[in-house]
Structures are given as structure tokens and as C-alpha cells.
Amino acid sequence: MDDAVAHAFPLEPSPEDMHRLVDQAMAYITAHIDSLPNQPAANTEGGAELARSLREDLPEQGQPYHKILEFLFQTAIPTSFNCAGPGYLAYVPGGGIFHAAVADLISNAVNRYVGVWAAAPGLAQLEANVVRWFCDIVGYPQSAGGFLTTGGSLANFSAIFTARRERLPDNFLSGTIYTSEQTHHSVQKAALLAGFPPHTIRAVPTDVHYRIRLTALQQQIETDRHSGQKPFLIVGNAGTTNTGAIDDLNALADVAQRESLWLHIDAAYGGFFMLTERGKSRLAGLQRADSITLDPHKGLFLPFGTGSLIVRDQDTLRRAHSGDAAAYLPSMQDDPDFIDFCQISPELSRDFRGLRIWLPFKLHGIEPFRQALEEKLDLAEWATAQLRTMTDIEIIAEPQLSIVAFRLKRPGFDTPALNQLNQRLLNAINSRKRVLLTGTLLGDQTEDVVGGQFVIRICALCFRTHYDRVEMCLEDIRAACREV
Ligand SMILES: Cc1ncc(COP(=O)(O)O)c(C=O)c1O
């Protein structure tokens, strides 16, 4: 492209300008990624002032590129949780493998449309392959299918919506949904979005391992049937956010089968541990679910914005999500070999998310992902063994996957005092900035503790977290225990 054209159409950079844009950004990106281990695990002080100072009017004029990059990398990005760094052991860590960023650059630059098969048959097939691989990972049959979402919340939403359409009449308000006390709050939100008022959602108590109590579930279903409600959906957990708890999935599938209920499993965090032998045995029964949420931006270390919903029978998604044919769209596929994602999901126009997963899988094969997940299971087990050797530390939830929950105990302290002590302990650990841990409230399953006990969680899931960082975490816990 000549200079005159580039000048007349600034939204169309020349090939040289494209190189310059990417090369200059790359210089910052590589320096940033290189420095991740030395960056604070979280650095949000001054965040409110920063955010206020950044309000601005719609820019009428452009700014030099280097200034924009400098601002992003020196001002905006550093004031944040270091979610992509090795010390991020908080919440459920994401990832951010670089190959996915390259895939996004490609897919955004070519900007093809994969929502409708006819618009990009080959690319739609690549995304369909990714979905098929996910179905294979959990052990689903050939009838299975699914689609990629922006995350677990939207996957849970489409699952509940599909279950509603499959199991309830249009007038569905007598339908009841069964979750556990430990189910992620996105499930309740998804149910609300799917039209279910809070009083139709049951939170069944859990046992000492934070798994749904099956007798309580069965009793609740019977009570609801007797009072004229229509139980239609159980949402099981394959790795809770609080402690990584895995419900007895085979038992849930038995209940669902006996009662003719839809079984959805929220495996947003835990599902990809099916790649490992330990995960497979702990998640036994997962493939019996009617639908499963899996989050590649958790268990496959992808950047935020990549979730998925898979179902045993793809036709259920089609019945729930397909609309009448629109005259302005290309015709949809009748051949079962080809998929129009817009017919089985809520979205029409969207990014080509499939490439973000397809490219790294093709480049590396699945083995490095499997090994990284094995490593996370090892890290959680090892951290637990180390915590056990520390005076006054009590393990509240053994790792069922890669989360361990613990607290500091002191003789004579009641629950409110212990909660305060552990909140101070958490602050003291995090103040060292080598790791970021988070706390949560857990009901004591053996005593009735009002409001719950405050516990500290270590969640190892970032692909950059290795033994050395967990060692630092343990050192900081020891030092913080002495301090408080
Ligand atoms: C078990 C579980 N389910 C669902 C979600 C929601 O997923 P997302 O944040 O991708 O919407 C999370 C998020 O951490 C989760 O841990």
C-alpha cells in the first residue's frame, strides 16, 4: 500500500505500519511476561485515584502510539492483581498462554465469521473439532455437542435454559432447581436470568467434604413434589470454587435418572482434570450428566473470555436456541456433519474463539496441558502436607483437586475471634506480595457455626505456578503465623 493511501485511510495501516504496531507492542509484552515472577502478586493500592484520573472525553485527535503503550504498561496494567503470574493462588486462577494471544491476533486480523457455517466452513469445523475434543475428554458419546462461551457463567445460563426448555412447559414457574450450598453463585444468577425466581432454587446442605448431601437432596425433591412443585434440574459440582469439592457424580446421575431430572454439572474449574488419571477417578460419573460447563480459561490456562458448554445430545441445544430462519442470513445446514453455532447457542456475531484453543492444541498436542494439571494436583498435595507440619494450622478441606483450605487455630478462641485472627493472617501473607491468597466463609459441617468459619484457600491452577512459588507461599504463611 502506498503512503498516499495509508494517509487517506488511517484505519488501514500499511504492511510496514502493521509490523511496527505489533513489534512495538511485542517489545512491551515480552518485557512484561519476563518480569511476571518479580511483579507483586497484587498491586491495587491507589486504584480508586487512578481510575478517577483516567476519566476522559471522547478523543478527537490521535496520540503517539509509544505514549499509549507506555501508559498501558507503566500505569494501567501494573495496578492490578497479577492474575497471569506464578503467585496468583487466589480465587480460581486463569492463565494466559501466549499462543492463545497469537491465535487471537490471527483470528481478529482475518476477522472471519464462524457463527454461521456457510460463512467460513473450514473455520467453523476447527471450532467444532475443539468442541468434539472436549466431549472426548469427558467421555461423551458421538451424539454430544456444544459451543464455546465467554466463560462459565454463560455456559451455566445456557445449560439451565436448555434444561428448562427440555423438561418444563412454557409456563415453567412451578419448576424447582437443586444446587448445593457450595454451588458457584453464577448458577443462581443463571437461574434468575433463565426466569426462575429465588424461591424456586434450592441450596441443599453439604457433608464434611462439602459435597451435596444425597439424602437431603432426595428429601427436598420429595417435599417439593408433594407440595405441587415440578423438580426438573439438579446442578452438581465438579470442583467447587471454595474448596474444590466434587459431588458424588454417579450418585447424582442415579437420582436424576430415577426422578427424570436434567443433570447439569458445573465443571468450570474441575472438568479439565479429566485429562489426568487422578482427575478421571475423582470425577467418575461426569459423562453421565446431560450438560457440563467446562472453562478453558481456568483448566486449560487460556486467557479470560473462553468457556464452554457441552451436552450429551446436541439436539437439546438446537431445540432450545434455534430461531426461525431469517431471510437475510445464508441458509442453515441440514447435514448433521456441519454445524451452525448460532443455531445451538445464544450468539450470532462473535469472535472466533475456537482458534484460541485449536492453535495451542495443534502446536503442542495435549501432553503439556496434562502435565501442567498433574503438577497442580501435586502442588496442592504437597502444600497440604507442609501445612500439616505447621503448629496450630488446621486443614479444613483436603484437596480433592488443586485447592486446599486451612486456618490458624488458637486454644480458647471462639469462632468470631478465630475469624478475625485468620483475616489478619491472610492480610499478613498477602502483604509480602509474593503470593495472593483469598479467604472464604465455610459452614462448619460438624457444629452449627452462625455465619461460617473464615478459612484461607490456596488454589494452584496457573500454568506459571511451580514448586518454588508454593515454597515461597509456605514460607510466607509460616512468617505470617509468627507475626499474628
Ligand atoms: C465452579 C465455577 N463455576 C462457574 C464459575 C463462573 O465462571 P466465569 O467466571 O468464567 O463466568 C466459576 C468462576 O470462578 C467457578 O469457579
Short mmCIF file of C-alpha atoms and ligand atoms in Angstrom, two decimals:
data_model
loop_
_atom_site.label_atom_id
_atom_site.label_comp_id
_atom_site.label_asym_id
_atom_site.label_seq_id
_atom_site.Cartn_x
_atom_site.Cartn_y
_atom_site.Cartn_z
CA MET A 1 0.00 0.00 0.00
CA ASP A 2 1.47 3.38 -0.90
CA ASP A 3 1.86 6.26 1.56
CA ALA A 4 -0.89 8.30 -0.05
CA VAL A 5 -3.41 5.52 0.50
CA ALA A 6 -2.22 4.95 4.07
CA HIS A 7 -2.54 8.66 4.74
CA ALA A 8 -6.03 8.87 3.27
CA PHE A 9 -7.27 5.83 5.21
CA PRO A 10 -5.66 5.77 8.67
CA LEU A 11 -7.76 2.76 9.66
CA GLU A 12 -5.86 0.76 7.05
CA PRO A 13 -2.18 0.67 8.15
CA SER A 14 0.44 -0.27 5.60
CA PRO A 15 2.28 -3.61 5.99
CA GLU A 16 5.23 -1.71 7.48
CA ASP A 17 2.93 0.02 9.93
CA MET A 18 1.39 -3.28 10.91
CA HIS A 19 4.83 -4.66 11.68
CA ARG A 20 5.66 -1.55 13.64
CA LEU A 21 2.41 -1.77 15.65
CA VAL A 22 2.97 -5.41 16.53
CA ASP A 23 6.74 -5.16 17.05
CA GLN A 24 6.48 -2.22 19.43
CA ALA A 25 3.70 -3.91 21.38
CA MET A 26 5.75 -7.13 21.44
CA ALA A 27 8.70 -5.34 23.00
CA TYR A 28 6.48 -4.33 25.91
CA ILE A 29 4.72 -7.70 26.09
CA THR A 30 7.90 -9.78 26.26
CA ALA A 31 9.37 -7.49 28.92
CA HIS A 32 6.11 -7.71 30.85
CA ILE A 33 5.92 -11.51 30.69
CA ASP A 34 9.58 -11.78 31.60
CA SER A 35 9.00 -9.70 34.70
CA LEU A 36 5.86 -11.54 35.89
CA PRO A 37 7.65 -13.58 38.61
CA ASN A 38 9.11 -10.40 40.08
CA GLN A 39 5.95 -8.35 39.90
CA PRO A 40 3.87 -8.08 43.09
CA ALA A 41 1.19 -10.76 43.26
CA ALA A 42 -1.32 -7.94 43.64
CA ASN A 43 -0.93 -4.21 43.47
CA THR A 44 -4.18 -2.32 43.66
CA GLU A 45 -3.24 0.47 46.06
CA GLY A 46 -4.24 3.81 44.65
CA GLY A 47 -6.68 2.11 42.30
CA ALA A 48 -9.56 4.48 43.01
CA GLU A 49 -7.40 7.56 42.39
CA LEU A 50 -6.02 6.00 39.24
CA ALA A 51 -9.47 5.10 37.93
CA ARG A 52 -10.78 8.63 38.64
CA SER A 53 -7.78 10.23 37.00
CA LEU A 54 -8.42 8.23 33.82
CA ARG A 55 -11.88 9.57 33.03
CA GLU A 56 -11.64 11.30 29.70
CA ASP A 57 -13.62 12.81 26.87
CA LEU A 58 -14.03 11.11 23.53
CA PRO A 59 -10.68 11.75 21.84
CA GLU A 60 -10.99 13.90 18.74
CA GLN A 61 -7.28 13.61 17.95
CA GLY A 62 -4.95 10.65 17.97
CA GLN A 63 -1.92 10.28 20.26
CA PRO A 64 1.51 8.86 19.52
CA TYR A 65 1.49 5.04 19.73
CA HIS A 66 4.52 4.84 22.01
CA LYS A 67 2.75 7.05 24.57
CA ILE A 68 -0.28 4.79 24.56
CA LEU A 69 1.87 1.69 25.05
CA GLU A 70 3.83 3.39 27.78
CA PHE A 71 0.64 4.39 29.57
CA LEU A 72 -0.81 0.87 29.35
CA PHE A 73 2.29 -0.97 30.52
CA GLN A 74 3.57 1.55 33.04
CA THR A 75 0.36 2.90 34.54
CA ALA A 76 -2.81 0.94 33.82
CA ILE A 77 -1.62 -2.69 33.80
CA PRO A 78 0.60 -2.60 36.93
CA THR A 79 -2.31 -1.52 39.17
CA SER A 80 -4.00 -4.90 39.27
CA PHE A 81 -3.96 -8.47 40.51
CA ASN A 82 -1.13 -10.27 38.76
CA CYS A 83 -3.51 -12.99 37.51
CA ALA A 84 -1.05 -14.28 34.94
CA GLY A 85 1.84 -14.55 37.40
CA PRO A 86 3.05 -17.56 39.40
CA GLY A 87 1.97 -16.12 42.76
CA TYR A 88 -1.69 -15.92 41.84
CA LEU A 89 -3.14 -18.62 44.08
CA ALA A 90 -6.38 -16.71 44.65
CA TYR A 91 -9.98 -17.38 43.54
CA VAL A 92 -9.66 -19.70 40.54
CA PRO A 93 -6.57 -18.59 38.65
CA GLY A 94 -6.80 -18.11 34.94
CA GLY A 95 -3.79 -18.43 32.73
CA GLY A 96 -2.92 -16.59 29.59
CA ILE A 97 -0.76 -18.88 27.48
CA PHE A 98 0.87 -16.72 24.88
CA HIS A 99 -0.07 -18.99 21.96
CA ALA A 100 -3.71 -18.08 22.54
CA ALA A 101 -2.82 -14.40 22.17
CA VAL A 102 -1.20 -15.17 18.82
CA ALA A 103 -4.31 -17.09 17.79
CA ASP A 104 -6.42 -14.06 18.73
CA LEU A 105 -4.19 -11.80 16.67
CA ILE A 106 -4.72 -14.07 13.68
CA SER A 107 -8.45 -14.50 14.13
CA ASN A 108 -9.04 -10.79 14.78
CA ALA A 109 -6.89 -9.79 11.84
CA VAL A 110 -8.63 -12.10 9.37
CA ASN A 111 -11.98 -11.42 11.06
CA ARG A 112 -13.95 -14.35 9.69
CA TYR A 113 -17.46 -15.20 10.77
CA VAL A 114 -17.90 -18.60 12.40
CA GLY A 115 -21.40 -18.23 13.83
CA VAL A 116 -22.88 -19.39 10.52
CA TRP A 117 -21.26 -22.45 8.89
CA ALA A 118 -21.70 -21.22 5.31
CA ALA A 119 -19.65 -18.10 6.07
CA ALA A 120 -16.45 -19.99 6.98
CA PRO A 121 -16.94 -23.78 6.69
CA GLY A 122 -13.32 -24.68 7.43
CA LEU A 123 -13.00 -22.40 10.43
CA ALA A 124 -16.39 -23.48 11.83
CA GLN A 125 -15.07 -27.05 11.54
CA LEU A 126 -11.92 -26.17 13.51
CA GLU A 127 -14.09 -24.82 16.31
CA ALA A 128 -16.34 -27.90 16.05
CA ASN A 129 -13.20 -30.04 16.43
CA VAL A 130 -12.36 -28.23 19.66
CA VAL A 131 -15.85 -28.92 20.99
CA ARG A 132 -15.54 -32.59 19.94
CA TRP A 133 -12.18 -32.84 21.74
CA PHE A 134 -13.84 -31.52 24.91
CA CYS A 135 -16.59 -34.13 24.52
CA ASP A 136 -13.91 -36.82 24.15
CA ILE A 137 -12.06 -35.57 27.22
CA VAL A 138 -15.15 -36.09 29.42
CA GLY A 139 -16.16 -39.33 27.66
CA TYR A 140 -19.32 -38.12 25.93
CA PRO A 141 -20.86 -40.18 23.08
CA GLN A 142 -20.98 -39.16 19.40
CA SER A 143 -24.44 -37.59 19.87
CA ALA A 144 -22.81 -34.92 22.05
CA GLY A 145 -22.05 -31.35 21.03
CA GLY A 146 -21.70 -27.89 22.41
CA PHE A 147 -20.27 -24.46 21.90
CA LEU A 148 -17.70 -22.05 23.26
CA THR A 149 -18.88 -19.25 25.53
CA THR A 150 -17.16 -16.27 27.10
CA GLY A 151 -17.00 -18.11 30.41
CA GLY A 152 -18.63 -20.42 32.92
CA SER A 153 -21.43 -18.05 33.86
CA LEU A 154 -22.87 -18.00 30.35
CA ALA A 155 -22.37 -21.74 29.97
CA ASN A 156 -24.37 -22.28 33.18
CA PHE A 157 -27.02 -19.93 31.84
CA SER A 158 -27.48 -21.81 28.57
CA ALA A 159 -27.49 -25.12 30.44
CA ILE A 160 -30.30 -24.03 32.74
CA PHE A 161 -32.20 -22.52 29.84
CA THR A 162 -31.85 -25.75 27.83
CA ALA A 163 -32.96 -27.87 30.79
CA ARG A 164 -35.98 -25.61 31.21
CA ARG A 165 -36.94 -25.94 27.56
CA GLU A 166 -36.47 -29.71 27.61
CA ARG A 167 -38.21 -30.53 30.87
CA LEU A 168 -40.83 -27.83 31.58
CA PRO A 169 -43.80 -26.33 29.75
CA ASP A 170 -43.73 -22.70 28.59
CA ASN A 171 -45.40 -21.84 31.85
CA PHE A 172 -42.46 -23.03 33.91
CA LEU A 173 -42.69 -21.21 37.24
CA SER A 174 -43.52 -24.30 39.25
CA GLY A 175 -40.13 -25.79 38.24
CA THR A 176 -37.54 -26.23 41.01
CA ILE A 177 -33.76 -26.39 40.75
CA TYR A 178 -31.44 -28.29 43.12
CA THR A 179 -27.97 -26.94 43.86
CA SER A 180 -25.78 -27.32 46.94
CA GLU A 181 -24.75 -24.73 49.49
CA GLN A 182 -21.36 -24.77 47.80
CA THR A 183 -22.54 -24.19 44.23
CA HIS A 184 -20.98 -21.19 42.49
CA HIS A 185 -23.16 -18.07 42.65
CA SER A 186 -23.19 -17.88 38.84
CA VAL A 187 -25.62 -20.81 38.87
CA GLN A 188 -28.15 -18.89 40.93
CA LYS A 189 -27.66 -15.86 38.71
CA ALA A 190 -28.08 -18.04 35.61
CA ALA A 191 -31.31 -19.44 37.03
CA LEU A 192 -32.61 -15.92 37.65
CA LEU A 193 -31.70 -14.91 34.09
CA ALA A 194 -33.46 -18.02 32.81
CA GLY A 195 -36.62 -16.77 34.53
CA PHE A 196 -36.59 -18.62 37.88
CA PRO A 197 -37.34 -16.53 40.99
CA PRO A 198 -35.10 -17.19 44.03
CA HIS A 199 -37.76 -19.24 45.83
CA THR A 200 -37.54 -21.93 43.11
CA ILE A 201 -33.82 -22.55 43.72
CA ARG A 202 -32.83 -24.98 46.48
CA ALA A 203 -29.41 -24.92 48.14
CA VAL A 204 -29.07 -28.41 49.61
CA PRO A 205 -26.71 -28.80 52.63
CA THR A 206 -23.31 -30.43 52.17
CA ASP A 207 -21.34 -33.05 54.12
CA VAL A 208 -17.97 -32.83 55.88
CA HIS A 209 -16.23 -32.81 52.50
CA TYR A 210 -18.51 -30.03 51.20
CA ARG A 211 -20.29 -32.43 48.83
CA ILE A 212 -24.05 -32.34 48.41
CA ARG A 213 -25.91 -34.50 50.96
CA LEU A 214 -27.77 -37.03 48.87
CA THR A 215 -30.42 -37.88 51.46
CA ALA A 216 -31.20 -34.19 51.94
CA LEU A 217 -31.44 -33.80 48.16
CA GLN A 218 -33.80 -36.73 47.84
CA GLN A 219 -35.95 -35.46 50.72
CA GLN A 220 -36.14 -31.97 49.24
CA ILE A 221 -37.24 -33.37 45.88
CA GLU A 222 -39.98 -35.41 47.55
CA THR A 223 -41.16 -32.47 49.65
CA ASP A 224 -41.35 -30.29 46.56
CA ARG A 225 -43.27 -32.90 44.58
CA HIS A 226 -45.76 -33.24 47.41
CA SER A 227 -46.35 -29.52 47.50
CA GLY A 228 -47.09 -29.42 43.77
CA GLN A 229 -43.70 -28.16 42.52
CA LYS A 230 -42.04 -29.66 39.44
CA PRO A 231 -38.45 -30.65 40.22
CA PHE A 232 -36.63 -30.63 36.88
CA LEU A 233 -32.93 -29.87 37.32
CA ILE A 234 -30.01 -30.88 39.56
CA VAL A 235 -26.81 -28.84 39.29
CA GLY A 236 -23.88 -30.85 40.59
CA ASN A 237 -20.35 -29.65 41.33
CA ALA A 238 -17.16 -30.99 39.79
CA GLY A 239 -14.79 -28.77 41.76
CA THR A 240 -16.37 -26.05 43.88
CA THR A 241 -14.76 -22.65 44.00
CA ASN A 242 -14.48 -22.65 47.79
CA THR A 243 -12.68 -25.94 48.30
CA GLY A 244 -12.61 -27.83 45.00
CA ALA A 245 -15.23 -30.28 46.30
CA ILE A 246 -16.57 -32.87 43.88
CA ASP A 247 -20.09 -34.13 44.47
CA ASP A 248 -20.71 -37.86 44.11
CA LEU A 249 -21.44 -37.55 40.39
CA ASN A 250 -22.55 -41.15 39.86
CA ALA A 251 -24.97 -40.89 42.76
CA LEU A 252 -26.33 -37.60 41.38
CA ALA A 253 -26.78 -39.25 37.98
CA ASP A 254 -28.71 -42.07 39.69
CA VAL A 255 -31.01 -39.60 41.44
CA ALA A 256 -31.52 -37.64 38.23
CA GLN A 257 -32.32 -40.83 36.31
CA ARG A 258 -34.75 -42.12 38.94
CA GLU A 259 -36.52 -38.79 39.20
CA SER A 260 -36.36 -37.92 35.46
CA LEU A 261 -34.47 -34.70 36.16
CA TRP A 262 -31.90 -32.96 33.96
CA LEU A 263 -28.40 -33.22 35.42
CA HIS A 264 -26.06 -30.32 34.79
CA ILE A 265 -22.53 -30.44 36.22
CA ASP A 266 -20.64 -27.24 36.82
CA ALA A 267 -17.13 -28.44 36.00
CA ALA A 268 -15.90 -24.93 35.16
CA TYR A 269 -12.91 -25.32 37.47
CA GLY A 270 -12.52 -29.10 37.77
CA GLY A 271 -13.54 -30.52 34.40
CA PHE A 272 -10.20 -30.48 32.59
CA PHE A 273 -8.60 -32.53 35.36
CA MET A 274 -10.28 -35.37 33.39
CA LEU A 275 -7.05 -35.22 31.39
CA THR A 276 -5.22 -36.72 34.37
CA GLU A 277 -5.61 -40.22 35.85
CA ARG A 278 -6.28 -38.86 39.34
CA GLY A 279 -8.86 -36.44 37.98
CA LYS A 280 -10.59 -39.17 35.99
CA SER A 281 -11.10 -41.35 39.02
CA ARG A 282 -12.24 -38.45 41.23
CA LEU A 283 -14.66 -37.14 38.60
CA ALA A 284 -16.16 -40.57 37.86
CA GLY A 285 -19.68 -40.25 36.50
CA LEU A 286 -19.15 -36.83 34.89
CA GLN A 287 -20.04 -38.25 31.46
CA ARG A 288 -23.49 -39.24 32.74
CA ALA A 289 -24.54 -35.58 33.01
CA ASP A 290 -26.93 -34.12 30.44
CA SER A 291 -24.79 -30.99 30.26
CA ILE A 292 -21.39 -29.86 31.54
CA THR A 293 -19.76 -26.46 31.95
CA LEU A 294 -16.02 -26.51 31.24
CA ASP A 295 -13.87 -23.39 31.43
CA PRO A 296 -10.75 -23.41 29.23
CA HIS A 297 -9.84 -20.06 30.79
CA LYS A 298 -9.37 -21.97 34.03
CA GLY A 299 -8.25 -25.56 33.47
CA LEU A 300 -6.59 -25.07 30.07
CA PHE A 301 -4.76 -21.87 31.06
CA LEU A 302 -6.33 -19.78 28.31
CA PRO A 303 -6.83 -16.03 28.62
CA PHE A 304 -10.08 -14.83 30.16
CA GLY A 305 -13.05 -14.99 27.83
CA THR A 306 -13.14 -18.69 26.96
CA GLY A 307 -15.72 -21.03 28.45
CA SER A 308 -17.81 -23.84 27.06
CA LEU A 309 -20.99 -25.79 27.44
CA ILE A 310 -21.19 -29.37 26.22
CA VAL A 311 -24.27 -31.60 26.24
CA ARG A 312 -24.85 -35.33 25.75
CA ASP A 313 -27.34 -34.71 22.98
CA GLN A 314 -26.61 -31.75 20.75
CA ASP A 315 -30.24 -31.65 19.56
CA THR A 316 -31.27 -30.39 23.00
CA LEU A 317 -29.19 -27.25 22.42
CA ARG A 318 -30.69 -26.81 18.97
CA ARG A 319 -34.25 -27.12 20.26
CA ALA A 320 -33.54 -24.53 22.98
CA HIS A 321 -31.57 -21.99 20.94
CA SER A 322 -32.57 -22.13 17.29
CA GLY A 323 -34.88 -19.45 15.99
CA ASP A 324 -36.94 -19.27 12.83
CA ALA A 325 -34.85 -18.98 9.68
CA ALA A 326 -34.04 -15.34 8.92
CA ALA A 327 -34.34 -14.33 5.28
CA TYR A 328 -31.23 -12.12 5.47
CA LEU A 329 -28.91 -14.97 6.60
CA PRO A 330 -27.34 -17.72 4.50
CA SER A 331 -29.32 -20.96 4.76
CA MET A 332 -28.54 -23.16 7.74
CA GLN A 333 -27.14 -26.68 7.45
CA ASP A 334 -29.33 -29.79 7.41
CA ASP A 335 -26.34 -32.11 7.09
CA PRO A 336 -25.58 -33.33 10.64
CA ASP A 337 -21.86 -33.23 9.79
CA PHE A 338 -21.93 -29.42 9.70
CA ILE A 339 -22.72 -27.02 12.49
CA ASP A 340 -24.19 -23.51 12.57
CA PHE A 341 -23.12 -22.36 16.01
CA CYS A 342 -25.78 -19.64 16.01
CA GLN A 343 -28.42 -22.40 15.96
CA ILE A 344 -27.22 -24.06 19.18
CA SER A 345 -26.08 -21.03 21.21
CA PRO A 346 -27.38 -17.57 22.16
CA GLU A 347 -24.95 -15.59 19.98
CA LEU A 348 -24.88 -14.73 16.30
CA SER A 349 -21.88 -12.44 15.66
CA ARG A 350 -18.94 -13.16 17.91
CA ASP A 351 -15.19 -13.66 17.94
CA PHE A 352 -13.61 -16.83 16.55
CA ARG A 353 -12.80 -18.23 19.99
CA GLY A 354 -12.07 -21.71 18.71
CA LEU A 355 -8.70 -20.76 17.30
CA ARG A 356 -7.54 -19.77 20.78
CA ILE A 357 -7.78 -23.44 21.77
CA TRP A 358 -7.22 -25.15 18.42
CA LEU A 359 -3.86 -23.48 17.76
CA PRO A 360 -2.17 -24.34 21.08
CA PHE A 361 -3.56 -27.91 20.96
CA LYS A 362 -2.28 -28.41 17.41
CA LEU A 363 1.06 -26.83 18.21
CA HIS A 364 1.82 -28.81 21.37
CA GLY A 365 -0.59 -31.71 21.49
CA ILE A 366 -2.43 -32.32 24.74
CA GLU A 367 0.51 -33.66 26.79
CA PRO A 368 1.86 -30.35 28.17
CA PHE A 369 -1.64 -29.45 29.36
CA ARG A 370 -1.98 -32.82 31.06
CA GLN A 371 1.42 -32.45 32.71
CA ALA A 372 0.63 -28.94 33.94
CA LEU A 373 -2.60 -30.22 35.52
CA GLU A 374 -0.75 -33.14 37.13
CA GLU A 375 1.69 -30.63 38.55
CA LYS A 376 -1.17 -28.60 40.10
CA LEU A 377 -2.54 -31.72 41.80
CA ASP A 378 0.95 -32.46 43.16
CA LEU A 379 1.41 -28.89 44.36
CA ALA A 380 -1.85 -28.91 46.30
CA GLU A 381 -1.00 -32.26 47.92
CA TRP A 382 2.48 -31.12 48.80
CA ALA A 383 1.29 -27.78 50.20
CA THR A 384 -1.22 -29.67 52.36
CA ALA A 385 1.46 -31.98 53.72
CA GLN A 386 3.63 -28.96 54.55
CA LEU A 387 0.75 -27.06 56.18
CA ARG A 388 0.10 -30.06 58.41
CA THR A 389 3.59 -29.73 59.89
CA MET A 390 2.90 -26.14 60.99
CA THR A 391 1.91 -25.53 64.59
CA ASP A 392 -1.78 -24.65 65.09
CA ILE A 393 -2.65 -24.90 61.41
CA GLU A 394 -5.79 -26.91 60.77
CA ILE A 395 -6.67 -28.29 57.34
CA ILE A 396 -10.35 -27.54 56.80
CA ALA A 397 -10.65 -29.01 53.31
CA GLU A 398 -8.21 -31.55 51.93
CA PRO A 399 -7.53 -31.06 48.24
CA GLN A 400 -9.94 -33.03 46.07
CA LEU A 401 -8.24 -31.29 43.15
CA SER A 402 -5.83 -28.35 43.45
CA ILE A 403 -7.42 -26.28 46.25
CA VAL A 404 -6.62 -26.62 49.94
CA ALA A 405 -8.43 -24.64 52.65
CA PHE A 406 -6.90 -24.12 56.09
CA ARG A 407 -6.96 -21.86 59.11
CA LEU A 408 -4.93 -20.97 62.15
CA LYS A 409 -6.36 -22.24 65.41
CA ARG A 410 -5.64 -20.88 68.87
CA PRO A 411 -6.81 -22.50 72.08
CA GLY A 412 -9.64 -20.59 73.77
CA PHE A 413 -10.60 -18.60 70.67
CA ASP A 414 -14.26 -18.76 69.69
CA THR A 415 -15.37 -18.60 66.03
CA PRO A 416 -15.59 -14.79 65.71
CA ALA A 417 -12.11 -14.43 67.27
CA LEU A 418 -10.69 -17.13 65.01
CA ASN A 419 -12.27 -15.47 62.00
CA GLN A 420 -10.61 -12.18 62.88
CA LEU A 421 -7.29 -13.90 63.51
CA ASN A 422 -7.41 -15.63 60.13
CA GLN A 423 -8.39 -12.48 58.31
CA ARG A 424 -5.30 -10.85 59.85
CA LEU A 425 -3.23 -13.87 58.88
CA LEU A 426 -4.43 -13.62 55.29
CA ASN A 427 -3.57 -9.91 55.20
CA ALA A 428 -0.12 -10.64 56.61
CA ILE A 429 0.55 -13.35 54.00
CA ASN A 430 -0.61 -11.17 51.12
CA SER A 431 1.26 -8.09 52.37
CA ARG A 432 4.52 -9.83 51.36
CA LYS A 433 3.23 -9.68 47.79
CA ARG A 434 4.88 -12.88 46.65
CA VAL A 435 1.54 -14.69 46.55
CA LEU A 436 -2.08 -13.66 46.57
CA LEU A 437 -4.37 -15.93 48.58
CA THR A 438 -8.07 -15.43 49.24
CA GLY A 439 -10.36 -16.36 52.11
CA THR A 440 -13.90 -17.61 52.23
CA LEU A 441 -16.56 -18.49 54.76
CA LEU A 442 -17.38 -22.15 55.21
CA GLY A 443 -20.10 -23.59 57.38
CA ASP A 444 -18.67 -25.93 59.98
CA GLN A 445 -20.26 -29.22 58.90
CA THR A 446 -19.94 -30.74 62.35
CA GLU A 447 -21.10 -27.83 64.52
CA ASP A 448 -23.63 -25.14 63.82
CA VAL A 449 -21.47 -22.06 63.31
CA VAL A 450 -23.51 -18.96 62.64
CA GLY A 451 -22.15 -17.08 59.63
CA GLY A 452 -19.47 -19.70 58.99
CA GLN A 453 -15.77 -20.01 59.70
CA PHE A 454 -13.29 -17.90 57.82
CA VAL A 455 -10.72 -20.05 56.05
CA ILE A 456 -7.79 -19.31 53.76
CA ARG A 457 -7.55 -21.05 50.40
CA ILE A 458 -4.60 -21.91 48.22
CA CYS A 459 -5.74 -22.59 44.66
CA ALA A 460 -2.96 -23.81 42.38
CA LEU A 461 -4.07 -23.57 38.77
CA CYS A 462 -1.89 -21.02 37.00
CA PHE A 463 0.45 -22.73 34.49
CA ARG A 464 3.26 -20.49 35.76
CA THR A 465 2.98 -21.73 39.37
CA HIS A 466 5.63 -24.31 40.24
CA TYR A 467 7.20 -25.73 43.42
CA ASP A 468 9.41 -22.69 44.01
CA ARG A 469 6.40 -20.37 44.29
CA VAL A 470 4.45 -22.72 46.55
CA GLU A 471 7.56 -22.90 48.70
CA MET A 472 7.53 -19.10 48.93
CA CYS A 473 3.84 -19.27 49.81
CA LEU A 474 4.58 -21.67 52.67
CA GLU A 475 7.45 -19.51 53.91
CA ASP A 476 5.14 -16.52 53.95
CA ILE A 477 2.44 -18.45 55.80
CA ARG A 478 4.98 -19.51 58.45
CA ALA A 479 6.26 -15.95 58.84
CA ALA A 480 2.74 -14.51 58.94
CA CYS A 481 1.68 -17.05 61.59
CA ARG A 482 4.54 -15.86 63.80
CA GLU A 483 3.51 -12.26 63.19
CA VAL A 484 -0.15 -12.57 64.12
C1 LIG B 1 -17.09 -23.57 39.79
C2 LIG B 1 -17.30 -22.32 38.99
N1 LIG B 1 -18.40 -22.20 38.24
C3 LIG B 1 -18.64 -21.11 37.49
C4 LIG B 1 -17.77 -20.04 37.51
C5 LIG B 1 -18.07 -18.83 36.69
O1 LIG B 1 -17.23 -18.80 35.61
P1 LIG B 1 -16.85 -17.44 34.82
O2 LIG B 1 -16.17 -16.57 35.82
O3 LIG B 1 -15.99 -17.91 33.74
O4 LIG B 1 -18.12 -16.85 34.33
C6 LIG B 1 -16.62 -20.11 38.30
C7 LIG B 1 -15.66 -18.99 38.35
O5 LIG B 1 -14.70 -18.99 39.05
C8 LIG B 1 -16.38 -21.29 39.05
O6 LIG B 1 -15.28 -21.40 39.81
#
